[in-house]
Coordinates of C-alpha atoms in Angstrom, one line a residue:
M1 CA -97.2 -6.1 -53.4
S2 CA -97.4 -6.1 -57.2
W3 CA -100.1 -7.9 -59.1
Q4 CA -97.4 -10.2 -60.6
T5 CA -96.4 -11.2 -57.1
Y6 CA -100.0 -12.3 -56.3
V7 CA -99.9 -14.5 -59.4
D8 CA -96.4 -15.9 -58.8
E9 CA -96.7 -16.5 -55.0
H10 CA -100.4 -16.9 -54.4
L11 CA -101.9 -18.5 -57.5
M12 CA -98.9 -20.5 -58.8
C13 CA -98.1 -21.7 -55.3
D14 CA -97.4 -25.3 -54.5
I15 CA -100.3 -27.2 -52.9
E16 CA -99.6 -30.8 -51.9
G17 CA -96.9 -31.1 -54.5
N18 CA -99.2 -29.7 -57.3
H19 CA -99.7 -26.3 -58.8
L20 CA -101.9 -24.6 -61.4
T21 CA -101.0 -24.9 -65.1
S22 CA -101.4 -21.2 -65.5
A23 CA -103.1 -18.2 -63.8
A24 CA -103.9 -14.6 -64.3
I25 CA -105.5 -11.5 -62.8
I26 CA -107.5 -9.7 -65.5
G27 CA -109.3 -6.4 -65.1
Q28 CA -113.1 -6.6 -65.8
D29 CA -112.4 -4.6 -68.9
G30 CA -110.2 -7.4 -70.2
S31 CA -106.9 -5.8 -69.5
V32 CA -104.1 -8.0 -68.1
W33 CA -103.0 -7.0 -64.6
A34 CA -100.6 -9.9 -64.3
Q35 CA -100.3 -13.5 -65.6
S36 CA -98.1 -16.5 -65.5
S37 CA -95.9 -17.1 -68.5
S38 CA -98.0 -20.0 -69.7
F39 CA -101.4 -18.3 -69.5
P40 CA -103.2 -18.6 -72.9
Q41 CA -103.6 -15.6 -75.2
F42 CA -107.3 -14.8 -74.8
K43 CA -109.7 -12.8 -76.9
P44 CA -111.5 -9.7 -75.5
E45 CA -114.9 -11.3 -76.4
E46 CA -114.0 -14.3 -74.2
I47 CA -113.7 -12.0 -71.2
T48 CA -116.9 -10.2 -72.2
A49 CA -118.8 -13.5 -72.3
I50 CA -117.4 -14.4 -68.8
M51 CA -118.5 -11.0 -67.4
N52 CA -121.9 -11.4 -69.0
D53 CA -122.3 -14.7 -67.2
F54 CA -121.5 -13.0 -63.9
T55 CA -124.3 -10.5 -64.7
E56 CA -126.7 -13.0 -66.0
P57 CA -125.8 -16.4 -64.6
G58 CA -126.4 -19.3 -66.9
T59 CA -125.5 -17.6 -70.2
L60 CA -122.3 -19.6 -70.7
A61 CA -123.8 -23.0 -70.0
P62 CA -125.3 -23.6 -73.5
T63 CA -122.1 -22.5 -75.3
G64 CA -119.4 -23.3 -72.9
L65 CA -116.7 -21.1 -71.5
F66 CA -114.0 -20.2 -73.9
L67 CA -110.5 -19.0 -72.8
G68 CA -107.6 -18.8 -75.3
G69 CA -109.8 -20.7 -77.8
T70 CA -110.2 -23.7 -75.4
K71 CA -113.7 -24.7 -74.7
Y72 CA -114.6 -25.7 -71.1
M73 CA -117.9 -27.2 -70.1
V74 CA -119.5 -25.0 -67.4
I75 CA -120.1 -26.9 -64.2
Q76 CA -121.5 -25.8 -60.8
G77 CA -120.4 -22.4 -59.6
E78 CA -121.7 -19.6 -57.5
P79 CA -124.0 -17.3 -59.5
G80 CA -122.4 -13.8 -59.8
A81 CA -119.3 -14.9 -57.9
V82 CA -117.5 -18.0 -59.3
I83 CA -117.6 -19.8 -62.7
R84 CA -116.1 -23.3 -62.9
G85 CA -115.3 -25.1 -66.1
K86 CA -114.1 -28.6 -66.9
K87 CA -112.2 -30.0 -69.9
G88 CA -111.0 -33.6 -69.7
P89 CA -108.7 -34.1 -66.7
G90 CA -108.4 -30.4 -66.1
G91 CA -110.4 -27.2 -65.9
V92 CA -110.7 -23.6 -65.0
T93 CA -112.0 -21.5 -62.0
V94 CA -112.9 -17.8 -62.5
K95 CA -113.5 -15.7 -59.4
K96 CA -115.0 -12.2 -59.7
T97 CA -113.8 -9.5 -57.4
N98 CA -115.0 -5.8 -57.3
Q99 CA -112.5 -4.9 -60.1
A100 CA -111.0 -8.0 -61.5
L101 CA -111.2 -11.6 -62.5
I102 CA -108.9 -14.2 -60.8
I103 CA -108.4 -17.1 -63.2
G104 CA -106.7 -20.4 -62.5
I105 CA -106.3 -23.2 -65.1
Y106 CA -105.3 -26.7 -63.9
D107 CA -104.6 -30.2 -65.1
E108 CA -104.3 -33.5 -63.2
P109 CA -102.9 -34.4 -60.7
M110 CA -104.3 -31.1 -59.3
T111 CA -107.9 -31.5 -58.3
P112 CA -110.8 -29.1 -59.1
G113 CA -111.1 -28.5 -55.3
Q114 CA -107.5 -27.5 -55.0
C115 CA -107.8 -25.0 -58.0
N116 CA -111.1 -23.6 -56.5
M117 CA -109.4 -23.1 -53.1
I118 CA -106.4 -21.3 -54.5
V119 CA -108.4 -19.0 -56.8
E120 CA -111.2 -18.3 -54.4
R121 CA -109.0 -17.7 -51.4
L122 CA -107.1 -14.9 -53.3
G123 CA -110.4 -13.5 -54.7
D124 CA -112.0 -13.3 -51.3
Y125 CA -108.9 -11.6 -49.9
L126 CA -108.9 -9.0 -52.7
I127 CA -112.7 -8.4 -52.1
D128 CA -111.9 -7.8 -48.4
Q129 CA -109.3 -5.3 -49.5
G130 CA -111.9 -3.4 -51.6
L131 CA -110.4 -4.6 -54.9

C-alpha cells in the first residue's frame, strides 16, 4: 500500500459523517511521504520544533505548535508519543512513529477525540509494522 493510500483511506476517512480537514505522513527529517491536497505548506523548522518536543516534552508549550504558519496552543498529549494542539474550534494531533510523524488537522464538527483516534490508530499500526 502506498503512503498516499494511508492518507486518503485511513486518515481522510469518514467518521460519523465527519473527516479531517487535512492530513499528512511526514518523515522525521521533514520530508513529505504523503499528504492530502489541503495540507498546509509547512516550514522545516516547524517539523524540527515538533521533533524537539518529542525528545524533550514541554518545549512547545511556551511558544505553541506552529504548522504552516498557524499557531496551535499545546494541550495534553503523551510525552514522547503524541502532541495535541488546539486553535479555536479545531486543532491538530501529531503521532510519532519510529520513522515518521502522522499529522491530522481538524475543525468542527469533528471532535478532538475523533481526530486523536484516527491519527493514533494509524500511528500505532505503523509502529507495530516497524515503521
